[in-house]
């Protein structure tokens, strides 16, 4: 190899650059503004610069990332903090190693011009949802905080057609709407949405999107590199949201539309600029909350559901 390198140098050539360490991250859904730091880092070549060859994968099913992370088939899966405790309850061996969006996006959305002015008005109404489990953790407490028992509301699985179901009057509200997306979707169909937030209706604050990896993983060096790179991208997005939007939308043609543009500017302030940071009190409080409402039998130990990289 030395003689080859010497020969290339004499010829004025150079050895081909290494492609970097292969690294895979599976998103929670198709690429959208929620994934801004990952996409901008990829677009700007930051992963390559840090020695990672990052493969960004959109799942066929939103439940796939934690399962594939647990099996070691991917390095990281994007998931949700409330789901983490339920995954642990089901015996799925994953741990949280970082955050992508460190505050809630979930909301219960209604038509602002409709009859529902508060969550108390949903008694006897119909509420659409898309992801079982999350609704029990969030929507049920939000209803009870406003004097409504969940069984006093007809809950309708509308899959992921939240906005269309609400706009068509099929339901009186939808749970599982993301405040940075569905409000804009309502505006695009000529309606005005109104969101009720979990953190204002009895639910402890939590991280919306987190990174998970296999619980038995031994080497976290590549993950730490990935998170440092996305932290850099998140900080640069905060400083230049307009310029980074241009790079984000250039990742794929389908990203360049009005909905993604509007969602981008609602989303970027929520990106984790310190994705390795772990708010232990917040995680313990949310686990205690899920135990209190009967969704888990016991609050899991923090080192059973997280791996804290912030001090390593």
Tab-separated table of C-alpha atoms in Angstrom:
chain	number	residue	atom	x	y	z
A	1	UNK	CA	0.000	0.000	0.000
A	2	UNK	CA	2.914	2.357	0.791
A	3	UNK	CA	4.415	1.778	-2.650
A	4	UNK	CA	1.003	2.385	-4.259
A	5	UNK	CA	0.592	5.616	-2.318
A	6	UNK	CA	4.086	6.728	-3.299
A	7	UNK	CA	3.411	5.950	-6.935
A	8	UNK	CA	0.165	7.902	-6.866
A	9	UNK	CA	1.864	10.854	-5.233
A	10	UNK	CA	4.574	10.841	-7.893
A	11	UNK	CA	1.859	10.765	-10.528
A	12	UNK	CA	0.124	13.738	-8.940
A	13	UNK	CA	-2.841	11.589	-7.915
A	14	UNK	CA	-4.310	10.701	-4.560
A	15	UNK	CA	-5.905	7.676	-2.947
A	16	UNK	CA	-9.720	7.651	-3.052
A	17	UNK	CA	-11.284	9.058	0.094
A	18	UNK	CA	-12.813	6.574	2.503
A	19	UNK	CA	-16.579	6.403	2.353
A	20	UNK	CA	-16.683	6.514	6.133
A	21	UNK	CA	-18.187	4.240	8.771
A	22	UNK	CA	-21.606	2.933	7.649
A	23	UNK	CA	-24.344	4.250	9.924
A	24	UNK	CA	-28.113	3.815	9.574
A	25	UNK	CA	-30.945	5.862	11.034
A	26	UNK	CA	-34.595	4.978	10.451
A	27	UNK	CA	-37.050	7.849	10.723
A	28	UNK	CA	-40.428	7.596	12.420
A	29	UNK	CA	-42.188	8.373	9.127
A	30	UNK	CA	-41.444	9.799	5.686
A	31	UNK	CA	-38.968	12.691	5.532
A	32	UNK	CA	-40.522	15.941	6.761
A	33	UNK	CA	-39.432	19.092	8.632
A	34	UNK	CA	-39.349	17.190	11.955
A	35	UNK	CA	-36.126	15.622	10.661
A	36	UNK	CA	-34.443	18.919	9.800
A	37	UNK	CA	-31.104	18.506	11.623
A	38	UNK	CA	-30.527	15.072	10.078
A	39	UNK	CA	-31.296	16.243	6.552
A	40	UNK	CA	-29.367	19.515	6.776
A	41	UNK	CA	-26.333	17.704	8.194
A	42	UNK	CA	-26.512	15.260	5.295
A	43	UNK	CA	-26.949	18.025	2.727
A	44	UNK	CA	-24.009	20.013	4.078
A	45	UNK	CA	-21.704	16.997	4.157
A	46	UNK	CA	-21.224	17.140	7.920
A	47	UNK	CA	-21.640	13.399	8.428
A	48	UNK	CA	-19.073	12.630	5.767
A	49	UNK	CA	-16.742	15.224	7.265
A	50	UNK	CA	-17.088	13.456	10.641
A	51	UNK	CA	-16.323	10.042	9.117
A	52	UNK	CA	-19.849	8.644	8.902
A	53	UNK	CA	-21.592	7.278	5.816
A	54	UNK	CA	-25.180	7.868	6.975
A	55	UNK	CA	-28.103	6.020	5.418
A	56	UNK	CA	-31.432	7.760	6.145
A	57	UNK	CA	-34.325	5.295	5.913
A	58	UNK	CA	-38.065	6.006	5.830
A	59	UNK	CA	-39.985	3.088	7.384
A	60	UNK	CA	-42.689	1.096	5.679
A	61	UNK	CA	-44.550	1.164	9.005
A	62	UNK	CA	-44.076	3.672	11.879
A	63	UNK	CA	-43.720	0.777	14.331
A	64	UNK	CA	-40.642	-0.550	12.521
A	65	UNK	CA	-37.828	1.726	13.849
A	66	UNK	CA	-37.841	0.532	17.502
A	67	UNK	CA	-38.082	-3.113	16.431
A	68	UNK	CA	-35.224	-2.823	13.975
A	69	UNK	CA	-33.121	-0.879	16.465
A	70	UNK	CA	-33.717	-3.556	19.106
A	71	UNK	CA	-32.629	-6.245	16.640
A	72	UNK	CA	-29.461	-4.330	15.780
A	73	UNK	CA	-30.521	-4.035	12.145
A	74	UNK	CA	-30.148	-0.248	12.288
A	75	UNK	CA	-27.988	1.957	14.465
A	76	UNK	CA	-30.716	4.398	15.459
A	77	UNK	CA	-34.496	4.481	15.245
A	78	UNK	CA	-36.558	7.620	15.686
A	79	UNK	CA	-39.439	7.107	18.099
A	80	UNK	CA	-41.463	8.929	20.780
A	81	UNK	CA	-40.780	9.306	24.493
A	82	UNK	CA	-44.277	8.170	25.571
A	83	UNK	CA	-43.852	5.022	23.457
A	84	UNK	CA	-40.497	4.230	25.056
A	85	UNK	CA	-42.119	3.133	28.345
A	86	UNK	CA	-44.660	0.995	26.495
A	87	UNK	CA	-41.883	-0.613	24.447
A	88	UNK	CA	-40.065	-1.410	27.704
A	89	UNK	CA	-43.276	-2.876	29.131
A	90	UNK	CA	-43.549	-5.140	26.079
A	91	UNK	CA	-39.960	-6.321	26.552
A	92	UNK	CA	-38.484	-4.545	23.532
A	93	UNK	CA	-34.774	-4.075	24.337
A	94	UNK	CA	-34.187	-0.458	23.280
A	95	UNK	CA	-32.819	2.575	25.108
A	96	UNK	CA	-33.096	6.284	24.454
A	97	UNK	CA	-29.735	7.840	23.588
A	98	UNK	CA	-30.726	11.282	22.356
A	99	UNK	CA	-33.501	13.651	21.361
A	100	UNK	CA	-34.459	15.128	18.017
A	101	UNK	CA	-37.385	17.309	19.181
A	102	UNK	CA	-37.284	17.948	22.905
A	103	UNK	CA	-40.800	19.232	23.603
A	104	UNK	CA	-44.319	18.061	22.668
A	105	UNK	CA	-45.798	18.509	19.202
A	106	UNK	CA	-48.941	16.459	19.912
A	107	UNK	CA	-52.262	18.221	20.274
A	108	UNK	CA	-55.993	17.614	20.180
A	109	UNK	CA	-57.210	19.718	17.263
A	110	UNK	CA	-60.681	21.096	16.614
A	111	UNK	CA	-62.203	23.418	14.041
A	112	UNK	CA	-61.758	26.873	15.573
A	113	UNK	CA	-65.084	27.983	14.114
A	114	UNK	CA	-66.931	24.874	15.290
A	115	UNK	CA	-68.889	24.222	18.480
A	116	UNK	CA	-65.971	22.842	20.523
A	117	UNK	CA	-64.481	25.746	22.461
A	118	UNK	CA	-62.910	23.691	25.238
A	119	UNK	CA	-62.140	20.022	25.784
A	120	UNK	CA	-65.146	19.870	28.099
A	121	UNK	CA	-67.310	20.346	24.994
A	122	UNK	CA	-66.194	16.955	23.663
A	123	UNK	CA	-68.479	15.061	26.063
A	124	UNK	CA	-70.783	13.016	23.845
A	125	UNK	CA	-68.724	13.829	20.751
A	126	UNK	CA	-66.520	11.917	18.339
A	127	UNK	CA	-62.729	12.115	18.417
A	128	UNK	CA	-60.515	10.686	15.681
A	129	UNK	CA	-57.106	9.184	16.411
A	130	UNK	CA	-54.310	7.424	14.566
A	131	UNK	CA	-51.961	5.681	17.043
A	132	UNK	CA	-53.431	3.511	19.837
A	133	UNK	CA	-51.493	3.673	23.089
A	134	UNK	CA	-50.362	7.249	22.675
A	135	UNK	CA	-53.991	8.357	22.953
A	136	UNK	CA	-54.403	6.535	26.247
A	137	UNK	CA	-51.278	8.244	27.562
A	138	UNK	CA	-52.165	11.732	26.398
A	139	UNK	CA	-55.732	12.294	25.208
A	140	UNK	CA	-57.421	10.431	28.061
A	141	UNK	CA	-55.706	12.535	30.719
A	142	UNK	CA	-56.425	15.724	28.752
A	143	UNK	CA	-60.130	14.825	28.652
A	144	UNK	CA	-60.279	13.913	32.341
A	145	UNK	CA	-58.536	17.173	33.258
A	146	UNK	CA	-61.508	18.893	31.632
A	147	UNK	CA	-64.183	16.788	33.290
A	148	UNK	CA	-64.746	14.292	30.480
A	149	UNK	CA	-64.291	10.544	30.881
A	150	UNK	CA	-62.828	8.822	27.791
A	151	UNK	CA	-65.824	6.479	27.585
A	152	UNK	CA	-68.061	9.557	27.240
A	153	UNK	CA	-66.388	10.196	23.883
A	154	UNK	CA	-66.654	7.983	20.820
A	155	UNK	CA	-63.101	7.369	19.641
A	156	UNK	CA	-62.734	6.678	15.931
A	157	UNK	CA	-59.590	5.324	14.261
A	158	UNK	CA	-59.137	7.523	11.189
A	159	UNK	CA	-55.617	6.184	10.537
A	160	UNK	CA	-53.515	9.157	9.447
A	161	UNK	CA	-56.343	11.106	7.771
A	162	UNK	CA	-56.713	13.431	10.745
A	163	UNK	CA	-57.218	16.733	8.961
A	164	UNK	CA	-59.565	15.417	6.284
A	165	UNK	CA	-61.722	13.646	8.888
A	166	UNK	CA	-62.045	16.831	10.936
A	167	UNK	CA	-62.583	19.131	7.953
A	168	UNK	CA	-65.282	16.807	6.577
A	169	UNK	CA	-67.144	16.833	9.900
A	170	UNK	CA	-66.720	13.095	10.450
A	171	UNK	CA	-65.360	13.812	13.926
A	172	UNK	CA	-65.539	16.744	16.356
A	173	UNK	CA	-61.816	16.655	17.140
A	174	UNK	CA	-58.686	14.682	16.365
A	175	UNK	CA	-56.022	13.492	18.763
A	176	UNK	CA	-52.493	12.945	17.549
A	177	UNK	CA	-52.370	16.062	15.410
A	178	UNK	CA	-48.949	17.709	15.288
A	179	UNK	CA	-49.273	21.399	15.988
A	180	UNK	CA	-46.592	22.222	13.409
A	181	UNK	CA	-48.398	20.355	10.573
A	182	UNK	CA	-52.118	19.812	10.912
A	183	UNK	CA	-52.907	23.457	11.694
A	184	UNK	CA	-51.352	24.341	8.332
A	185	UNK	CA	-53.238	21.522	6.628
A	186	UNK	CA	-56.482	22.963	7.962
A	187	UNK	CA	-55.584	26.381	6.559
A	188	UNK	CA	-54.879	24.814	3.175
A	189	UNK	CA	-58.454	23.489	3.001
A	190	UNK	CA	-59.866	26.866	3.988
A	191	UNK	CA	-60.459	26.083	7.670
A	192	UNK	CA	-58.889	27.313	10.881
A	193	UNK	CA	-57.692	24.771	13.411
A	194	UNK	CA	-57.310	25.185	17.146
A	195	UNK	CA	-54.996	23.040	19.257
A	196	UNK	CA	-55.277	21.967	22.881
A	197	UNK	CA	-51.847	21.050	24.260
A	198	UNK	CA	-51.112	18.102	26.590
A	199	UNK	CA	-48.664	20.103	28.720
A	200	UNK	CA	-51.488	22.577	29.465
A	201	UNK	CA	-54.028	19.854	30.251
A	202	UNK	CA	-52.588	17.598	32.923
A	203	UNK	CA	-49.812	15.756	31.056
A	204	UNK	CA	-46.162	16.136	32.159
A	205	UNK	CA	-43.896	17.657	29.514
A	206	UNK	CA	-41.954	15.169	27.427
A	207	UNK	CA	-39.729	14.850	24.358
A	208	UNK	CA	-41.693	14.304	21.144
A	209	UNK	CA	-39.030	12.608	19.012
A	210	UNK	CA	-36.153	10.587	20.433
A	211	UNK	CA	-33.363	8.365	19.133
A	212	UNK	CA	-33.335	4.726	20.248
A	213	UNK	CA	-30.746	2.007	19.885
A	214	UNK	CA	-30.336	-1.612	20.980
A	215	UNK	CA	-30.124	-1.977	24.762
A	216	UNK	CA	-27.185	-4.363	24.468
A	217	UNK	CA	-25.135	-2.070	22.247
A	218	UNK	CA	-21.556	-1.855	23.488
A	219	UNK	CA	-19.951	0.819	21.301
A	220	UNK	CA	-21.604	4.246	21.243
A	221	UNK	CA	-18.820	6.162	19.530
A	222	UNK	CA	-20.577	6.405	16.140
A	223	UNK	CA	-23.835	7.413	17.808
A	224	UNK	CA	-22.066	10.182	19.716
A	225	UNK	CA	-20.545	11.422	16.475
A	226	UNK	CA	-23.964	11.387	14.789
A	227	UNK	CA	-25.541	13.359	17.644
A	228	UNK	CA	-22.730	15.915	17.713
A	229	UNK	CA	-23.182	16.481	13.990
A	230	UNK	CA	-26.965	16.901	14.296
A	231	UNK	CA	-26.420	19.305	17.202
A	232	UNK	CA	-24.227	21.409	14.927
A	233	UNK	CA	-26.909	21.351	12.236
A	234	UNK	CA	-29.679	22.280	14.714
A	235	UNK	CA	-27.655	25.255	15.944
A	236	UNK	CA	-27.067	26.437	12.389
A	237	UNK	CA	-30.757	26.020	11.526
A	238	UNK	CA	-31.656	28.233	14.505
A	239	UNK	CA	-29.294	30.925	13.227
A	240	UNK	CA	-30.382	30.726	9.593
A	241	UNK	CA	-33.829	29.128	9.184
A	242	UNK	CA	-34.337	30.604	5.706
A	243	UNK	CA	-31.029	29.403	4.295
A	244	UNK	CA	-31.288	25.957	5.846
A	245	UNK	CA	-34.851	25.589	4.536
A	246	UNK	CA	-33.411	25.959	1.032
A	247	UNK	CA	-31.002	23.101	1.721
A	248	UNK	CA	-33.635	20.957	3.408
A	249	UNK	CA	-36.101	21.198	0.526
A	250	UNK	CA	-33.316	20.330	-1.917
A	251	UNK	CA	-33.014	16.861	-0.376
A	252	UNK	CA	-36.067	15.582	-2.279
A	253	UNK	CA	-38.400	17.216	-4.783
A	254	UNK	CA	-41.540	16.354	-2.797
A	255	UNK	CA	-40.335	18.465	0.146
A	256	UNK	CA	-40.592	21.701	-1.817
A	257	UNK	CA	-44.210	22.651	-1.169
A	258	UNK	CA	-46.188	25.137	0.882
A	259	UNK	CA	-47.068	22.740	3.697
A	260	UNK	CA	-43.471	21.748	4.355
A	261	UNK	CA	-42.357	25.376	4.072
A	262	UNK	CA	-44.878	26.537	6.666
A	263	UNK	CA	-44.194	23.566	8.946
A	264	UNK	CA	-40.435	24.195	8.790
A	265	UNK	CA	-40.769	27.587	10.452
A	266	UNK	CA	-42.982	26.199	13.214
A	267	UNK	CA	-40.650	23.259	13.781
A	268	UNK	CA	-37.087	24.557	13.831
A	269	UNK	CA	-37.316	26.246	17.282
A	270	UNK	CA	-38.078	22.815	18.755
A	271	UNK	CA	-35.000	21.001	17.444
A	272	UNK	CA	-32.701	19.703	20.177
A	273	UNK	CA	-29.510	21.746	20.067
A	274	UNK	CA	-28.082	19.455	22.779
A	275	UNK	CA	-29.443	16.070	21.679
A	276	UNK	CA	-27.279	14.066	24.091
A	277	UNK	CA	-28.637	15.913	27.124
A	278	UNK	CA	-30.891	13.815	29.362
A	279	UNK	CA	-33.389	15.502	31.668
A	280	UNK	CA	-33.587	12.723	34.238
A	281	UNK	CA	-36.294	14.398	36.306
A	282	UNK	CA	-38.502	14.768	33.219
A	283	UNK	CA	-38.100	11.088	32.302
A	284	UNK	CA	-38.769	9.900	35.834
A	285	UNK	CA	-41.829	12.161	36.085
A	286	UNK	CA	-43.316	10.864	32.855
A	287	UNK	CA	-42.705	7.263	33.891
A	288	UNK	CA	-44.396	7.931	37.231
A	289	UNK	CA	-47.304	9.518	35.364
A	290	UNK	CA	-47.807	6.469	33.111
A	291	UNK	CA	-47.708	4.273	36.216
A	292	UNK	CA	-50.258	6.527	37.922
A	293	UNK	CA	-52.736	6.215	35.047
A	294	UNK	CA	-52.241	2.444	34.886
A	295	UNK	CA	-50.468	2.152	31.537
A	296	UNK	CA	-47.390	0.525	33.071
A	297	UNK	CA	-47.159	-1.609	36.211
A	298	UNK	CA	-44.144	0.192	37.633
A	299	UNK	CA	-41.949	3.147	36.789
A	300	UNK	CA	-38.910	1.660	35.003
A	301	UNK	CA	-35.435	2.501	36.305
A	302	UNK	CA	-33.862	5.246	34.242
A	303	UNK	CA	-30.860	3.114	33.275
A	304	UNK	CA	-33.272	0.500	31.952
A	305	UNK	CA	-34.779	2.790	29.316
A	306	UNK	CA	-31.993	5.318	28.640
A	307	UNK	CA	-28.265	5.384	28.065
A	308	UNK	CA	-26.907	8.753	29.153
A	309	UNK	CA	-24.218	9.897	26.712
A	310	UNK	CA	-24.035	13.448	28.037
A	311	UNK	CA	-21.307	12.709	30.570
A	312	UNK	CA	-19.216	10.310	28.478
